[in-house]
Tab-separated table of C-alpha atoms in Angstrom:
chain	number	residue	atom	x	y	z
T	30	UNK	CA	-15.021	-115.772	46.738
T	31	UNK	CA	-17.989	-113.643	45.421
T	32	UNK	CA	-19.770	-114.271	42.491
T	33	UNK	CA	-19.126	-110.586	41.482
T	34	UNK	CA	-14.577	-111.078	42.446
T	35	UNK	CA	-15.294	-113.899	39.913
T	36	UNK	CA	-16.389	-111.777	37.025
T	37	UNK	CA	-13.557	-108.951	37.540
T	38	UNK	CA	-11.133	-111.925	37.394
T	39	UNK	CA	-12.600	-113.782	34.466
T	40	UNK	CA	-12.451	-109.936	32.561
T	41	UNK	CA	-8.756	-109.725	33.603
T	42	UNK	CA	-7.473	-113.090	32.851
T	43	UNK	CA	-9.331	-112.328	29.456
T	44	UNK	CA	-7.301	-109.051	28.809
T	45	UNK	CA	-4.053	-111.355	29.918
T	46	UNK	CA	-5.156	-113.726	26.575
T	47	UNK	CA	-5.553	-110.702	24.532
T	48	UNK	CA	-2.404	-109.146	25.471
T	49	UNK	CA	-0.517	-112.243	25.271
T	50	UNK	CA	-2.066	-113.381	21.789
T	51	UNK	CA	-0.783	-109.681	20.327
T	52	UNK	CA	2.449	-110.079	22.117
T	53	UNK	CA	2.986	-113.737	20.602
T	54	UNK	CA	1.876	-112.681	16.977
T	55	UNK	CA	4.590	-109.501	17.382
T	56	UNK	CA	7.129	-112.215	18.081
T	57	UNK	CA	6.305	-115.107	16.459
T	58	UNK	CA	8.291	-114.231	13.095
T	59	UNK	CA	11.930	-112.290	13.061
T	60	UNK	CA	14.141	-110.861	10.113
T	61	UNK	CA	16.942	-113.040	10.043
T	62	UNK	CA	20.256	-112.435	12.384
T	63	UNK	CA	17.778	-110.551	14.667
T	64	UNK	CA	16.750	-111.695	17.823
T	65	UNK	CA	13.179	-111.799	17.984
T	66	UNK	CA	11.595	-109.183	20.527
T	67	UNK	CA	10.436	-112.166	23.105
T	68	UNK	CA	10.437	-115.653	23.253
T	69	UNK	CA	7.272	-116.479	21.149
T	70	UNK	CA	7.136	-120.164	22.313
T	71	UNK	CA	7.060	-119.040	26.508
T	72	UNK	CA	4.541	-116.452	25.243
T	73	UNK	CA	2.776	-119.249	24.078
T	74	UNK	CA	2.893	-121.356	27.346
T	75	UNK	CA	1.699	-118.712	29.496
T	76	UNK	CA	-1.213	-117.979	27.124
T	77	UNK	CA	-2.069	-121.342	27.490
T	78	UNK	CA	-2.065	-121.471	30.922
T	79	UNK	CA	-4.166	-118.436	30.994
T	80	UNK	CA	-6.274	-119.757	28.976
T	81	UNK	CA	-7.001	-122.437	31.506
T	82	UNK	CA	-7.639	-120.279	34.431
T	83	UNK	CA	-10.153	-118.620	32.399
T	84	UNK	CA	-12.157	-121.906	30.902
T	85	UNK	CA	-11.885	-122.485	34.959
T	86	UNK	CA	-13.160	-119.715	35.854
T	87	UNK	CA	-15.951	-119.509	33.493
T	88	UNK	CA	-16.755	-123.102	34.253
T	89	UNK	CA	-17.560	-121.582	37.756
T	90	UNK	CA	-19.356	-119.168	36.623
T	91	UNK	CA	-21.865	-120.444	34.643
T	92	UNK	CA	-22.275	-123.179	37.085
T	93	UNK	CA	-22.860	-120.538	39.663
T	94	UNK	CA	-25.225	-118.399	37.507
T	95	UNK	CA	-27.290	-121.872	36.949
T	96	UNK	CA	-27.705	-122.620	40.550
T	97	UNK	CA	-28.054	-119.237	41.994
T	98	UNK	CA	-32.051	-117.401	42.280
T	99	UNK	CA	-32.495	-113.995	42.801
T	100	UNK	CA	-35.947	-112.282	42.834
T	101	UNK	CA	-39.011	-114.374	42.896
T	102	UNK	CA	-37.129	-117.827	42.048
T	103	UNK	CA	-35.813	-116.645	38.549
T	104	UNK	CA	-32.590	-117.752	38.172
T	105	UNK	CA	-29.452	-115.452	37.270
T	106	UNK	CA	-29.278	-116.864	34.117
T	107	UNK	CA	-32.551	-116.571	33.134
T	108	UNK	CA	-32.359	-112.486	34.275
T	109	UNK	CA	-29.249	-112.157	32.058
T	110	UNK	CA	-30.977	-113.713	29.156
T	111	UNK	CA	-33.562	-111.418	29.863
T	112	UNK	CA	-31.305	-108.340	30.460
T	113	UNK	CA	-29.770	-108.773	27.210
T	114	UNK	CA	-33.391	-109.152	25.007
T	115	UNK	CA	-34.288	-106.073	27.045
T	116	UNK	CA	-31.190	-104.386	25.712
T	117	UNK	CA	-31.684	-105.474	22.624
T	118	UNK	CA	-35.811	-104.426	22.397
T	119	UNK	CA	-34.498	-101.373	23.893
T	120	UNK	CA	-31.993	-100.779	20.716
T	121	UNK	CA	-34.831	-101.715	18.366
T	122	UNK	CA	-37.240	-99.017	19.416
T	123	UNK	CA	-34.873	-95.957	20.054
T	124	UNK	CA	-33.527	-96.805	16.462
T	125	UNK	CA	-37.256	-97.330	15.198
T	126	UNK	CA	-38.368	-93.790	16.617
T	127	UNK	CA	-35.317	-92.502	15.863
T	128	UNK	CA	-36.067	-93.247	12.074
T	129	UNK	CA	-39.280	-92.444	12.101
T	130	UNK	CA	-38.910	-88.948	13.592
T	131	UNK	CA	-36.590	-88.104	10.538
T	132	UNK	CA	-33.308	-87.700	13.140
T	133	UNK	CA	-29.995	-88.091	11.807
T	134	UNK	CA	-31.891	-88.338	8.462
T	135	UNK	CA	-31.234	-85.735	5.214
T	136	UNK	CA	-34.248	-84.854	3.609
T	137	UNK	CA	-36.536	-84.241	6.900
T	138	UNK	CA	-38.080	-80.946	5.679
T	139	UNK	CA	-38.838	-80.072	2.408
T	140	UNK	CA	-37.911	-77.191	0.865
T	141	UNK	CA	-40.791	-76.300	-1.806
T	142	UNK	CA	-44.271	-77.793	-2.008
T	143	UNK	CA	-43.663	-79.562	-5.056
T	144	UNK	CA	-41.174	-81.780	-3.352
T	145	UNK	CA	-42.719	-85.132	-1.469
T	146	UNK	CA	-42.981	-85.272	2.445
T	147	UNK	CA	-41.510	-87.294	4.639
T	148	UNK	CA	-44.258	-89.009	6.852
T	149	UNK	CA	-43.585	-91.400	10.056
T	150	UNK	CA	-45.236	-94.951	9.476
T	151	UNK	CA	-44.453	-95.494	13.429
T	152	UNK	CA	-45.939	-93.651	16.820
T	153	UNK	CA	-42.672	-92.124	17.516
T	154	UNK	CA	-44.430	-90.579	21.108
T	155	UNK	CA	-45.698	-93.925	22.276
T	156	UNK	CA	-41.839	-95.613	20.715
T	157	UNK	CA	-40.414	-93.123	23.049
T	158	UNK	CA	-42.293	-93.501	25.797
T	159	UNK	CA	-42.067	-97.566	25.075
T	160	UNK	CA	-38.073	-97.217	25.040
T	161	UNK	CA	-38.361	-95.141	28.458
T	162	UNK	CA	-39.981	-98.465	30.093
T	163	UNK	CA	-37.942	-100.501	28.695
T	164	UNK	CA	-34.801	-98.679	30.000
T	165	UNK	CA	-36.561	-98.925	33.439
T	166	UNK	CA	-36.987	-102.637	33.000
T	167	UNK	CA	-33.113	-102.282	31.933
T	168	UNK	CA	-32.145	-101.025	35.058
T	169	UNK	CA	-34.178	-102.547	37.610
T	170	UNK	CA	-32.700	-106.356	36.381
T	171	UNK	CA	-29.482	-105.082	36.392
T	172	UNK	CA	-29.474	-103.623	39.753
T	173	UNK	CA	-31.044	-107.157	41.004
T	174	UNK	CA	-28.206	-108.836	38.969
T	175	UNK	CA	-25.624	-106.688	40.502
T	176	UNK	CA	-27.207	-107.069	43.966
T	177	UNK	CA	-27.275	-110.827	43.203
T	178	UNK	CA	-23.548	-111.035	41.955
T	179	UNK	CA	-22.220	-109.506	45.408
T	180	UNK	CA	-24.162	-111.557	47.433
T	181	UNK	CA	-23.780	-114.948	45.825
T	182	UNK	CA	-20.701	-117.064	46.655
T	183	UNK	CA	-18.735	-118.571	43.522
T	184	UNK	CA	-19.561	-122.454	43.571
T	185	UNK	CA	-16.507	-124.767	42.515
């Protein structure tokens, strides 16, 4: 099995938890002489066992996203790690131009000289053109990861 089958199956047997957790809460109390909707205790069961096939799963996973390179010897989890601080930079200087250009702000213009302007503390150009790179960045690792996920086989 791929690397990338792995990952659809870990996201599915995750939804199966959630949809079992909601469907064991909905049943897990009844009014009395009522039946309850489902047997709360099987619910239970086949949560758990879910729950297993996941923790396996993930175990495989990770072990696989340890051992596995992809572009000049970086492993995948080292280009997830940095996927996610590049998403995260990414956030941080959209929302930093964003402020500082006055959008989604009241109060941007004033209305008569005698009221105080608004000035940006921040090079909202150079934050944009900052984010743009970093989007680039963005979407070159995740192509490699992607690339990387459909290639690699899922260790045991």
């Amino acid at each position: 099995m791929k690397l990338a089958e792995a990952l659809v199956l870990r996201a599915d047997a995750a939804r199966r938890v959630e949809q079992l957790r909601a469907r064991v809460v909905g049943s897990a109390r009844h009014q009395e002489g009522e039946a309850p909707a489902e047997d709360a205790a099987a619910l239970l069961a086949e949560a758990d066992l879910a729950l297993d096939e996941l923790e396996s799963l993930i175990r495989r996973i990770n072990r696989t996203n340890a051992a596995t390179t992809i572009d000049r010897g970086t492993t995948l989890t080292d280009a997830l790690a940095r996927r996610d601080v590049l998403r995260l930079r990414h956030a941080l200087v959209t929302s930093a131009a964003d402020a500082a250009s006055g959008r989604d702000q009241r109060g941007g213009m004033r209305q008569l000289r005698s009221e105080l302007a608004m000035l940006s503390a921040l090079p909202v150009p150079a934050l944009r053109a900052r984010a743009d790179e970093l989007a680039r960045e963005i979407r070159q690792t995740d192509i490699a990861i992607q690339r990387t996920n459909w290639e690699a086989d899922l260790l045991e």
